[in-house]
Coordinates of C-alpha atoms in Angstrom, one line a residue:
M1 CA 6.0 79.2 -46.6
R2 CA 3.2 77.4 -44.4
W3 CA 3.3 74.5 -46.8
V4 CA 7.0 74.6 -45.9
G5 CA 6.4 75.0 -42.9
L6 CA 4.6 71.4 -42.8
I7 CA 6.7 69.6 -45.1
L8 CA 9.5 70.7 -42.7
F9 CA 8.1 69.5 -39.7
V10 CA 5.4 67.1 -40.3
V11 CA 6.0 64.9 -44.1
L12 CA 9.6 64.9 -43.7
P13 CA 9.8 62.8 -40.8
L14 CA 7.5 60.3 -41.4
F15 CA 10.6 59.0 -44.7
F16 CA 12.4 58.9 -42.2
L17 CA 10.6 57.3 -38.7
P18 CA 10.7 54.1 -40.6
E19 CA 14.5 53.7 -40.9
A20 CA 14.3 55.1 -36.9
F21 CA 12.7 52.4 -35.7
R22 CA 14.5 49.8 -37.9
Q23 CA 17.7 50.7 -35.8
I24 CA 15.8 50.6 -32.5
E25 CA 13.8 47.1 -33.7
I26 CA 17.7 46.4 -34.8
R27 CA 19.5 47.3 -31.3
A28 CA 16.8 46.0 -29.3
L29 CA 17.0 42.2 -30.8
L30 CA 21.0 42.5 -30.2
L31 CA 20.6 43.7 -26.6
S32 CA 18.3 40.5 -25.9
G33 CA 20.9 38.5 -28.0
R34 CA 18.2 37.6 -30.7
I35 CA 20.7 38.3 -34.2
E36 CA 18.4 35.6 -35.3
E37 CA 15.8 38.5 -36.5
T38 CA 18.8 40.3 -38.4
L39 CA 20.0 38.0 -40.9
I40 CA 18.1 35.4 -43.4
F41 CA 20.0 32.6 -44.8
S42 CA 18.3 31.1 -47.9
Y43 CA 19.0 28.0 -49.6
A44 CA 17.6 25.0 -51.8
D45 CA 14.3 26.5 -53.4
G46 CA 14.3 29.7 -51.5
R47 CA 13.7 28.3 -48.4
N48 CA 14.5 30.7 -45.3
L49 CA 16.2 29.9 -42.4
K50 CA 17.3 32.1 -39.0
C51 CA 20.1 32.1 -36.4
W52 CA 19.4 30.1 -33.4
H53 CA 20.7 31.2 -30.2
G54 CA 22.2 28.1 -27.7
E55 CA 21.2 28.3 -24.6
Q56 CA 24.2 26.0 -23.4
E57 CA 26.4 27.3 -24.6
E58 CA 27.2 31.9 -26.2
M59 CA 27.2 30.2 -29.7
N60 CA 24.4 30.7 -32.9
Y61 CA 23.7 27.9 -35.4
V62 CA 22.0 28.3 -38.4
L63 CA 20.7 24.2 -38.5
F64 CA 20.4 23.0 -42.3
P65 CA 18.3 19.9 -43.7
S66 CA 20.7 17.4 -45.3
Y67 CA 20.4 18.0 -49.1
T68 CA 21.8 21.7 -49.1
D69 CA 23.9 22.9 -51.1
M70 CA 26.4 24.8 -49.1
S71 CA 28.1 26.6 -51.8
R72 CA 25.3 28.4 -52.6
I73 CA 23.7 30.0 -49.3
G74 CA 21.9 33.3 -49.7
I75 CA 22.5 35.6 -47.1
S76 CA 20.6 38.9 -46.7
T77 CA 19.9 41.4 -43.1
K78 CA 18.1 44.1 -41.9
A79 CA 21.6 45.9 -40.3
D80 CA 23.4 48.4 -42.4
R81 CA 26.4 46.2 -42.8
V82 CA 27.5 42.5 -41.6
D83 CA 30.4 41.4 -41.9
L84 CA 30.6 37.2 -41.5
A85 CA 34.6 35.9 -41.2
E86 CA 36.0 32.8 -41.3
G87 CA 40.4 32.7 -40.9
D88 CA 40.9 35.6 -43.5
T89 CA 37.4 34.6 -45.4
V90 CA 35.4 37.6 -45.2
I91 CA 32.1 38.0 -46.8
T92 CA 30.5 41.3 -46.5
L93 CA 26.5 42.4 -46.5
M94 CA 25.1 45.9 -46.8
K95 CA 21.4 46.1 -46.3
G96 CA 19.0 45.0 -48.9
E97 CA 21.2 43.7 -50.6
E98 CA 21.6 39.1 -50.9
V99 CA 25.1 37.6 -51.0
T100 CA 25.2 34.1 -52.7
A101 CA 28.2 32.6 -50.3
D102 CA 29.7 29.0 -49.3
L103 CA 29.8 28.4 -46.0
K104 CA 31.8 25.8 -44.1
T105 CA 29.8 23.7 -41.6
D106 CA 31.6 23.3 -38.1
V107 CA 33.3 25.6 -37.7
V108 CA 32.7 29.2 -35.9
Y109 CA 32.0 32.3 -38.0
N110 CA 32.9 35.4 -36.2
L111 CA 30.0 38.3 -36.7
S112 CA 29.8 41.6 -36.5
I113 CA 27.2 43.3 -37.0
Y114 CA 27.0 47.6 -38.2
R115 CA 25.4 50.9 -38.1
N116 CA 25.3 53.2 -40.6
K117 CA 27.7 50.5 -42.3
S118 CA 30.9 51.9 -40.2
K119 CA 30.0 51.9 -36.7
K120 CA 30.2 48.0 -34.6
L121 CA 27.3 47.5 -32.6
C122 CA 28.4 44.3 -31.3
D123 CA 30.1 40.7 -32.5
R124 CA 29.0 37.6 -31.9
Q125 CA 30.2 33.6 -33.1
V126 CA 27.2 31.4 -35.4
T127 CA 28.0 27.7 -36.7
F128 CA 26.5 26.1 -39.7
L129 CA 25.6 23.1 -38.9
K130 CA 24.3 20.5 -41.5
S131 CA 22.2 17.3 -41.0
E132 CA 23.4 14.2 -43.1
G133 CA 21.3 11.2 -44.7
L134 CA 17.6 11.8 -43.3
P135 CA 14.6 13.4 -45.0
T136 CA 13.3 16.5 -43.9
L137 CA 9.7 17.0 -43.2
Y138 CA 8.2 20.6 -43.5
V139 CA 5.4 21.0 -41.5
T140 CA 3.4 24.4 -41.8
T141 CA 0.4 25.7 -39.2
E142 CA -2.4 27.1 -40.4
S143 CA -1.2 30.5 -37.9
G144 CA 2.5 30.2 -39.1
K145 CA 3.0 29.7 -35.6
M146 CA 3.3 26.9 -32.9
D147 CA 2.3 28.8 -29.4
R148 CA -0.8 27.3 -28.8
L149 CA 0.1 23.6 -29.7
N150 CA 2.7 24.0 -27.2
A151 CA 0.8 25.2 -24.7
D152 CA -2.4 23.2 -25.1
K153 CA -1.7 19.8 -25.8
T154 CA -6.1 19.5 -26.0
Y155 CA -5.6 22.8 -29.4
K156 CA -5.8 21.4 -33.0
E157 CA -4.4 23.4 -35.7
K158 CA -4.5 22.9 -39.6
G159 CA -1.7 22.4 -42.0
N160 CA 0.0 21.0 -44.3
I161 CA 3.2 18.7 -45.3
E162 CA 5.8 18.7 -47.3
L163 CA 8.2 15.4 -47.1
L164 CA 11.7 16.0 -48.8
D165 CA 14.1 13.1 -49.8
T166 CA 17.9 12.9 -48.9
N167 CA 18.6 14.5 -52.7
G168 CA 15.5 17.3 -51.6
T169 CA 13.2 16.3 -54.0
L170 CA 9.9 16.4 -53.5
L171 CA 8.0 12.8 -52.3
F172 CA 4.7 14.2 -51.6
A173 CA 2.5 17.7 -50.1
E174 CA -0.3 17.4 -48.4
E175 CA -2.8 18.7 -46.1
L176 CA -3.6 18.4 -42.3
R177 CA -6.7 17.8 -41.4
N178 CA -5.3 19.0 -37.9
I179 CA -1.7 18.8 -36.2
S180 CA -1.7 18.2 -31.8
G181 CA 0.8 17.7 -29.1
R182 CA 1.2 14.4 -27.5
G183 CA 2.5 12.9 -24.8
N184 CA 2.4 13.4 -20.6
H185 CA 4.9 13.9 -18.6
T186 CA 7.4 14.8 -22.5
F187 CA 4.5 17.7 -22.9
T188 CA 6.3 19.2 -20.3
F189 CA 10.1 19.5 -22.1
E190 CA 10.7 22.2 -25.3
K191 CA 10.5 19.5 -27.7
K192 CA 6.8 18.1 -27.8
S193 CA 6.1 15.1 -29.9
Y194 CA 2.6 15.7 -32.2
L195 CA -0.1 13.8 -33.8
M196 CA -0.6 14.9 -37.4
N197 CA -4.3 13.5 -38.9
F198 CA -4.1 13.5 -42.6
I199 CA -7.8 14.5 -45.0
H200 CA -6.3 11.2 -47.1
D201 CA -4.7 8.3 -46.0
I202 CA -0.6 8.4 -46.3
N203 CA 2.3 6.0 -47.0
F204 CA 5.2 7.3 -45.8
F205 CA 8.0 5.2 -46.4
D206 CA 6.1 1.8 -47.1
M207 CA 5.2 2.0 -44.3
G208 CA 1.7 0.9 -45.4
E209 CA -1.5 3.6 -45.7
S210 CA -3.0 5.8 -42.7
D211 CA -4.7 8.8 -42.1
S212 CA -2.8 9.5 -38.3
W213 CA 1.1 9.6 -37.9
V214 CA 3.2 10.4 -34.2
L215 CA 6.0 12.6 -34.2
L216 CA 8.1 11.3 -31.5
C217 CA 10.2 13.8 -29.8
N218 CA 12.6 11.0 -28.4
V219 CA 13.6 13.8 -25.3
Y220 CA 13.5 11.9 -22.6
D221 CA 16.3 9.5 -24.3
P222 CA 19.8 10.7 -24.6
A223 CA 21.3 7.9 -26.9
Y224 CA 17.8 9.2 -29.4
I225 CA 17.7 4.7 -30.3
R226 CA 15.8 3.5 -27.6
N227 CA 12.0 3.5 -28.6
K228 CA 13.6 2.5 -32.4
L229 CA 15.2 -0.6 -31.4
V230 CA 11.7 -1.8 -29.4
Y231 CA 9.7 -1.5 -32.4
E232 CA 12.1 -3.0 -34.7
M233 CA 12.9 -6.0 -32.1
A234 CA 8.5 -6.2 -32.0
L235 CA 8.8 -5.9 -35.7
Q236 CA 11.1 -9.0 -35.8
A237 CA 9.2 -11.0 -33.1
Q238 CA 6.2 -10.3 -35.5
M239 CA 4.3 -8.6 -32.5
P240 CA 1.0 -7.5 -34.7
G241 CA 0.4 -3.8 -34.7
S242 CA 3.9 -2.9 -33.8
P243 CA 4.6 0.3 -35.0
R244 CA 7.0 0.9 -37.8
S245 CA 9.1 4.1 -38.0
E246 CA 12.0 6.5 -39.7
Y247 CA 14.0 8.8 -38.6
V248 CA 13.5 12.6 -39.7
D249 CA 14.8 16.0 -39.7
V250 CA 11.7 18.7 -38.9
Y251 CA 11.0 21.6 -39.5
F252 CA 7.8 23.5 -38.5
N253 CA 7.2 27.0 -39.8
G254 CA 10.3 26.8 -41.2
E255 CA 12.2 27.1 -38.3
Y256 CA 14.1 24.0 -37.3
G257 CA 12.4 21.7 -34.8
G258 CA 15.1 18.5 -34.3
I259 CA 15.1 15.0 -35.6
Y260 CA 12.0 13.0 -34.6
Q261 CA 11.0 9.4 -35.2
L262 CA 8.1 9.6 -37.7
C263 CA 6.2 6.5 -36.4
E264 CA 2.8 4.5 -36.5
R265 CA 0.3 5.4 -34.2
V266 CA -1.1 2.4 -31.9
D267 CA -4.4 1.8 -33.5
I268 CA -7.2 0.0 -34.6
G269 CA -7.4 -0.1 -38.8
K270 CA -5.6 -0.6 -41.8
N271 CA -2.1 -1.1 -41.6
R272 CA -2.3 -1.2 -37.9
L273 CA -4.3 -3.6 -35.6
E274 CA -6.5 -5.1 -38.1
I275 CA -9.7 -6.5 -36.4
A276 CA -13.0 -4.6 -35.9
D277 CA -13.6 -1.0 -35.3
L278 CA -15.7 0.0 -32.5
E279 CA -15.7 3.0 -32.7
A280 CA -16.9 3.8 -36.2
A281 CA -19.4 1.3 -35.3
N282 CA -20.7 3.7 -33.1
Q283 CA -20.7 6.5 -35.1
E284 CA -22.4 4.8 -37.8
L285 CA -25.2 4.4 -36.1
N286 CA -25.5 7.2 -34.0
G287 CA -24.3 10.1 -36.1
P288 CA -20.7 12.1 -35.6
G289 CA -20.4 14.1 -32.3
L290 CA -20.1 11.1 -29.7
E291 CA -18.4 13.3 -27.7
Y292 CA -21.6 15.6 -26.4
A293 CA -23.6 12.8 -26.1
N294 CA -24.9 11.9 -22.4
P295 CA -21.7 10.1 -19.8
F296 CA -21.9 7.7 -16.7
L297 CA -20.1 6.4 -14.3
S298 CA -21.4 3.8 -12.2
E299 CA -21.8 4.2 -8.7
E300 CA -18.5 2.7 -7.1
G301 CA -16.9 5.6 -10.0
N302 CA -15.1 2.5 -11.2
K303 CA -16.7 2.6 -14.8
K304 CA -17.2 5.3 -16.8
G305 CA -18.9 6.0 -20.5
F306 CA -21.5 7.5 -22.7
L307 CA -25.2 6.7 -23.0
L308 CA -25.3 6.2 -26.9
H309 CA -28.5 5.6 -28.7
R310 CA -27.5 2.5 -30.3
S311 CA -24.4 -0.1 -29.9
P312 CA -23.7 -2.0 -32.3
A313 CA -25.4 -5.5 -32.8
D314 CA -22.0 -7.5 -32.2
I315 CA -19.9 -5.5 -29.2
T316 CA -17.3 -8.5 -28.4
G317 CA -14.8 -6.0 -30.3
G318 CA -12.3 -4.8 -31.7
Y319 CA -11.5 -3.2 -28.2
L320 CA -7.9 -1.2 -28.1
L321 CA -7.5 -0.5 -24.2
E322 CA -4.4 0.9 -22.3
R323 CA -3.2 -0.1 -18.6
D324 CA -2.7 3.1 -17.1
Y325 CA -2.1 4.6 -14.2
G326 CA -4.8 6.2 -12.0
S327 CA -4.6 10.0 -11.9
K328 CA -3.8 9.6 -15.8
A329 CA -7.3 7.3 -16.1
L330 CA -9.4 9.0 -14.2
R331 CA -9.0 11.8 -17.0
T332 CA -10.3 9.8 -19.9
E333 CA -13.3 9.4 -21.7
S334 CA -13.6 6.0 -21.1
R335 CA -12.4 3.8 -18.8
F336 CA -13.0 1.0 -16.0
T337 CA -11.2 -0.2 -12.7
T338 CA -10.6 -3.8 -11.6
A339 CA -11.0 -5.0 -7.9
L340 CA -7.1 -4.9 -7.4
G341 CA -7.1 -1.5 -8.9
D342 CA -5.3 -2.2 -12.6
H343 CA -7.0 1.1 -14.2
F344 CA -7.6 0.6 -18.0
T345 CA -8.7 3.5 -20.6
I346 CA -10.4 2.1 -23.7
K347 CA -8.8 3.8 -26.5
N348 CA -11.5 2.3 -28.6
P349 CA -13.8 2.5 -28.6
K350 CA -13.3 6.1 -27.2
Y351 CA -16.5 6.8 -26.3
A352 CA -17.7 3.9 -25.6
S353 CA -21.9 2.8 -24.8
R354 CA -22.6 1.8 -21.5
E355 CA -22.8 -1.9 -23.0
E356 CA -19.4 -1.7 -24.4
V357 CA -17.8 -0.7 -20.9
E358 CA -20.2 -3.7 -19.2
Y359 CA -18.9 -6.3 -21.6
I360 CA -15.2 -5.4 -21.8
S361 CA -14.6 -4.7 -18.0
S362 CA -16.4 -7.8 -17.2
L363 CA -13.8 -10.0 -19.2
M364 CA -11.1 -8.0 -18.1
Q365 CA -12.1 -8.9 -14.3
E366 CA -12.5 -12.5 -15.1
I367 CA -9.3 -13.0 -16.7
E368 CA -7.9 -11.2 -13.3
D369 CA -10.1 -13.4 -11.3
A370 CA -8.4 -16.1 -13.6
I371 CA -4.5 -15.2 -13.3
T372 CA -4.3 -14.3 -9.3
A373 CA -6.1 -17.8 -8.9
S374 CA -3.5 -20.5 -7.2
D375 CA -4.8 -22.8 -9.9
G376 CA -5.1 -20.5 -12.7
I377 CA -9.1 -20.9 -12.9
N378 CA -11.3 -18.1 -12.3
P379 CA -13.3 -19.3 -9.1
Y380 CA -16.9 -18.3 -10.8
T381 CA -16.6 -19.6 -14.1
G382 CA -14.7 -22.1 -13.9
K383 CA -12.5 -21.4 -17.1
Y384 CA -8.6 -21.6 -17.0
Y385 CA -6.5 -18.1 -17.6
T386 CA -6.0 -19.8 -20.9
E387 CA -9.2 -19.5 -22.2
Y388 CA -9.1 -15.7 -21.8
I389 CA -5.9 -14.9 -23.3
D390 CA -3.7 -15.5 -25.8
L391 CA -1.0 -16.9 -24.3
Q392 CA 1.5 -16.0 -26.9
S393 CA 1.1 -12.8 -27.4
W394 CA 0.7 -12.0 -23.4
A395 CA 4.3 -14.1 -23.1
D396 CA 5.6 -12.2 -26.2
K397 CA 4.4 -8.2 -24.6
Y398 CA 5.6 -9.7 -21.0
L399 CA 9.4 -10.6 -22.7
V400 CA 9.4 -6.9 -24.8
E401 CA 9.0 -5.4 -21.4
E402 CA 10.9 -7.7 -19.0
I403 CA 14.0 -7.5 -21.8
T404 CA 14.0 -4.1 -21.6
E405 CA 13.5 -3.4 -17.9
N406 CA 11.2 -0.6 -19.4
Q407 CA 10.3 1.9 -16.1
G408 CA 6.8 2.3 -17.1
G409 CA 6.3 -1.2 -18.3
G410 CA 3.4 -2.7 -15.9
C411 CA 2.3 1.3 -15.3
S412 CA 1.3 3.4 -18.2
S413 CA 1.0 3.0 -22.4
S414 CA 0.5 -0.8 -22.0
Y415 CA -1.9 -1.7 -24.5
F416 CA -4.3 -5.5 -24.8
Y417 CA -6.6 -5.4 -27.6
K418 CA -10.2 -7.8 -28.2
P419 CA -11.2 -8.6 -31.4
Q420 CA -14.5 -10.0 -32.1
D421 CA -15.7 -13.1 -31.0
S422 CA -15.8 -14.7 -34.8
L423 CA -12.1 -13.4 -34.9
S424 CA -11.5 -14.6 -31.7
T425 CA -12.2 -15.0 -28.4
K426 CA -9.4 -14.2 -26.1
V427 CA -7.8 -10.9 -25.2
Y428 CA -4.2 -9.6 -27.2
G429 CA -1.5 -8.6 -26.0
G430 CA 0.3 -5.9 -27.4
P431 CA 1.3 -3.3 -29.0
V432 CA 4.4 -2.2 -28.1
W433 CA 4.8 1.6 -27.2
D434 CA 6.8 4.3 -25.5
Y435 CA 10.2 2.9 -24.2
D436 CA 12.3 6.3 -23.9
K437 CA 12.9 4.8 -19.8
A438 CA 14.2 1.8 -20.8
F439 CA 17.6 0.1 -21.4
G440 CA 18.2 1.7 -17.6
N441 CA 17.1 5.4 -18.8
A442 CA 15.4 5.7 -15.2
A443 CA 16.6 6.3 -11.7
G444 CA 16.0 2.7 -9.8
F445 CA 15.1 -0.7 -10.2
N446 CA 15.7 -0.6 -14.4
K447 CA 19.3 0.4 -13.7
D448 CA 20.1 -3.6 -12.8
P449 CA 20.1 -6.1 -15.7
Q450 CA 20.6 -9.4 -12.9
I451 CA 16.7 -8.9 -11.8
L452 CA 14.0 -9.9 -13.0
G453 CA 10.4 -7.4 -12.4
F454 CA 7.6 -9.0 -13.5
L455 CA 6.3 -5.4 -14.3
T456 CA 6.8 -4.2 -10.9
L457 CA 9.3 -1.3 -11.6
H458 CA 6.8 1.5 -11.1
D459 CA 5.0 2.5 -8.5
Y460 CA 1.6 1.7 -9.8
H461 CA 2.4 -1.0 -11.4
T462 CA 0.3 -3.7 -12.5
T463 CA -0.1 -6.9 -10.4
W464 CA -1.1 -9.2 -12.8
F465 CA 2.4 -10.8 -14.8
Y466 CA 3.8 -10.8 -10.9
Y467 CA 1.0 -13.7 -10.9
L468 CA 0.8 -14.8 -14.2
Y469 CA 4.9 -16.1 -13.5
Q470 CA 3.0 -17.6 -10.8
H471 CA 1.7 -19.8 -13.6
E472 CA 4.5 -22.7 -14.7
D473 CA 2.3 -22.7 -18.3
F474 CA 3.1 -19.4 -18.9
V475 CA 6.6 -19.3 -18.0
E476 CA 7.3 -22.0 -20.2
M477 CA 5.7 -20.1 -23.1
V478 CA 8.1 -17.1 -22.2
K479 CA 11.1 -19.4 -22.4
K480 CA 9.8 -21.1 -25.6
E481 CA 9.5 -17.0 -27.0
Y482 CA 12.4 -16.1 -25.5
Q483 CA 14.5 -18.6 -27.2
E484 CA 12.7 -18.7 -30.6
K485 CA 12.5 -14.8 -31.1
F486 CA 14.2 -13.1 -28.5
S487 CA 17.6 -14.1 -27.2
D488 CA 19.6 -14.0 -30.2
Y489 CA 18.3 -10.6 -32.0
L490 CA 19.4 -9.3 -28.5
S491 CA 23.2 -9.9 -30.0
V492 CA 22.0 -8.0 -33.0
M493 CA 20.6 -5.0 -31.0
A494 CA 24.2 -4.9 -29.3
E495 CA 26.5 -5.7 -32.1
E496 CA 24.9 -4.0 -35.0
K497 CA 21.7 -2.4 -34.7
V498 CA 22.8 0.3 -31.8
D499 CA 26.1 1.2 -34.3
E500 CA 23.4 1.1 -37.3
Y501 CA 20.5 3.8 -35.7
I502 CA 23.5 5.9 -34.5
S503 CA 25.2 5.7 -37.8
Q504 CA 22.1 7.3 -39.4
I505 CA 21.3 9.9 -37.1
E506 CA 24.9 11.1 -35.4
A507 CA 24.6 14.1 -37.9
A508 CA 21.2 15.1 -36.7
I509 CA 21.6 14.8 -33.1
R510 CA 24.5 17.3 -33.5
L511 CA 22.0 19.9 -34.5
D512 CA 19.0 18.4 -32.3
K513 CA 21.8 19.4 -29.1
A514 CA 22.5 22.6 -30.6
R515 CA 19.2 23.6 -30.9
F516 CA 17.5 21.6 -27.6
G517 CA 20.7 20.7 -25.5
Y518 CA 19.2 17.7 -22.8
I519 CA 17.0 17.7 -19.9
W520 CA 19.7 17.1 -17.7
E521 CA 22.8 19.3 -17.6
D522 CA 25.2 16.5 -16.5
A523 CA 23.7 14.2 -19.3
P524 CA 26.1 11.9 -21.2
D525 CA 26.8 12.3 -24.9
Y526 CA 24.7 10.4 -27.2
L527 CA 28.4 7.6 -27.8
E528 CA 28.0 6.9 -24.5
Q529 CA 24.5 6.4 -23.5
A530 CA 24.8 4.1 -27.0
E531 CA 27.3 2.3 -25.5
Y532 CA 25.7 1.9 -22.4
V533 CA 23.2 0.6 -24.2
K534 CA 25.0 -2.0 -25.9
R535 CA 26.6 -2.9 -22.6
F536 CA 22.6 -3.5 -21.1
L537 CA 21.9 -5.2 -24.0
L538 CA 24.5 -8.2 -23.5
E539 CA 24.8 -7.7 -19.6
R540 CA 21.1 -8.1 -20.1
K541 CA 21.3 -11.0 -22.6
A542 CA 24.0 -13.1 -20.3
F543 CA 21.2 -12.9 -17.5
L544 CA 18.1 -13.9 -19.6
D545 CA 20.2 -16.7 -21.1
D546 CA 20.7 -17.8 -17.8
I547 CA 17.6 -18.1 -16.4
W548 CA 15.3 -19.1 -19.3
L549 CA 18.1 -21.2 -21.8
D550 CA 20.1 -22.7 -18.8
N551 CA 17.4 -23.1 -16.4
A552 CA 19.1 -21.0 -13.7
K553 CA 17.0 -21.4 -10.1
V554 CA 15.6 -17.7 -10.0
C555 CA 14.7 -16.4 -6.0
M556 CA 11.3 -14.7 -5.8
V557 CA 12.2 -11.6 -3.4
R558 CA 9.1 -10.3 -2.4
F559 CA 8.9 -6.6 -0.9
C560 CA 5.9 -5.5 2.0
D561 CA 5.1 -2.7 3.3
E562 CA 5.2 -2.8 7.4
N563 CA 1.8 -4.5 7.3
R564 CA 3.2 -7.6 4.8
E565 CA 1.6 -6.5 2.2
G566 CA 2.7 -5.4 -1.7
T567 CA 3.1 -7.4 -4.6
R568 CA 6.2 -5.6 -5.3
C569 CA 8.3 -8.6 -6.4
F570 CA 12.0 -8.9 -8.0
G571 CA 13.9 -12.6 -9.1
V572 CA 17.5 -12.9 -8.9
K573 CA 19.4 -16.0 -9.8
A574 CA 19.8 -17.9 -6.8
G575 CA 23.1 -17.1 -4.6
K576 CA 23.4 -13.3 -5.9
C577 CA 22.4 -10.1 -4.6
V578 CA 19.6 -7.7 -4.7
N579 CA 21.3 -4.4 -6.2
I580 CA 19.1 -1.4 -6.1
F581 CA 16.0 -1.4 -3.4
P582 CA 12.3 0.0 -4.0
E583 CA 12.0 3.5 -2.2
H584 CA 10.5 3.1 1.6
Y585 CA 7.8 5.5 2.7
W586 CA 7.5 6.7 6.5
E587 CA 5.6 9.0 8.5
E588 CA 7.1 11.9 10.7
G589 CA 8.3 10.6 13.9
L590 CA 9.4 6.8 12.5
H591 CA 13.0 6.6 11.2
F592 CA 13.5 3.4 8.8
L593 CA 15.6 0.6 10.1
G594 CA 15.5 -1.8 6.8
W595 CA 13.7 -4.3 4.6
Q596 CA 13.7 -7.0 7.5
I597 CA 13.3 -10.9 5.9
A598 CA 10.2 -12.1 7.5
G599 CA 10.6 -14.7 9.7
T600 CA 13.9 -13.2 10.8
D601 CA 15.8 -10.8 13.4
S602 CA 18.3 -10.2 10.0
Y603 CA 18.1 -7.3 7.2
L604 CA 18.8 -7.2 3.6
T605 CA 21.2 -5.4 2.2
T606 CA 22.8 -5.4 -1.3
E607 CA 25.1 -7.6 0.1
T608 CA 22.7 -10.0 1.6
P609 CA 23.1 -13.7 -1.3
V610 CA 19.7 -14.9 -2.1
Y611 CA 19.2 -19.0 -2.0
R612 CA 15.2 -19.2 -1.6
D613 CA 12.1 -16.9 -2.0
I614 CA 11.8 -14.6 0.5
M615 CA 9.4 -11.9 1.6
V616 CA 10.9 -8.5 3.1
Y617 CA 9.2 -5.6 4.8
C618 CA 9.9 -2.2 5.7
A619 CA 10.8 -2.2 9.5
Y620 CA 10.7 1.2 11.5
E621 CA 11.2 2.8 14.5
R622 CA 10.4 5.7 15.9
Q623 CA 12.6 8.4 16.2
D624 CA 12.2 8.6 20.1
G625 CA 13.1 5.1 20.5
G626 CA 9.7 3.8 21.2

């Protein structure tokens, strides 16, 4: 009898505990609105998907890649019973069984979940969405999770990828050396960009072999096409190092991750900027682990690098530089700051020797001294500024930023490169990068297609292109390059490319928006945004054609603080008004009166036509009337 009691009170409950725990688990998931763990959908070659609970509306989604055969979807459940109903058609699932179903896309199914086959626990709704026309990239991390990658941009994890075409054919599978998060402001959003480093060189879509590729999230662009438009514009203008890219649907560890722009990284190397690689040369001479070398910081704090044991015999190139804003640049490994306060990160060599930092910072300072001189001649060396820079590439770089009115163009992600002297003694402008805030997609000046901004649209702008535009030969090169490379293509972009890209990704956008919504609650629809980009392009072309093809008079409006200092400057066509003004800053106890025209008692307003070059400054009065 003792053994019977032991079986009744100890052993038998062990058989029922798993079921009890399962019911508790299901109830908890349903109460939290997460039905994704109670239903599994299998497709293609046994890949599984779960529901995603949309945050923007009370709807659950299952998001399938473009090659999915929706007539052969396997469905299984942890619940005792599930009814999936659409109209008069009801699909009933029982625990432990898999049903193959023919599912419709873009319709709402009613979902009922039961306990003990007849006791209904809840009703939900689910919609099945399927992408179209895009390849599918599966990224699998070593941990099977993305949590640490999404929490820490410096964290790297091994993994592998599989790339399938639109028919589901495996193009290739490769091992990831590592994947990590990337981006600055965009990394704060739920959908993030990533950098993928491979063990072997990979050639995605015939874009050229490389071991490093970027998954660009385009999270800040409701049209999803701004970066693509600009990269293609730079490619057709034959600007070296311009990133090629293709759209893909990405699944991370089996879960839908969004539509991404798979693109080349701005870098030195084969099929990128094909110039000398100083980083590789430094490693060859000093061995791996350069990041552990002793750093150095100049007494003035304006130069930072590393005390390497050896520097290459030829340190004249290649360098890849990024003009950046101070708080970000100060956190980088190797950097320098010019006399006018322009911060440059040395992207390659990342761990630059003292000699390399001194060389490239001195050269860039000589460039600054030349272009800021009224006659373009460096007062210390006697060299004219075009002896330092490749004029054509700098004009092209300026044109891309000016045409797009890229809000960060004079601030961050602004690249320059320097080959070895044996190839060229000059510094080149480019490559292009980061245009999700272009074409009017940011608050402020880049919404006005009727101005020249000289790359001063951002608070932390560079002054270099403002000064360059004072030199007639630079302006003439800008006009020449605009006529030959850009003017006609702006029409192509507006009349063909916008619709071409939207048509290519339209189905995928629906999945992405179901998964992520958008960063602003009142964000415009992607089609509305696409039409906005078209209008912007055409208005921008008309204005720039007037300026650079028909030689309409440009009046400079220079905005200064109350001390008559500042180099933020806009160009407007003679007789036109300034429509958007810079933000003004004031101390407590002061009242902003407006932008006073220097030498007058008048104020510049949005209704004041401008007929000559003017300077305006912030005018204040004390709130007590003093």
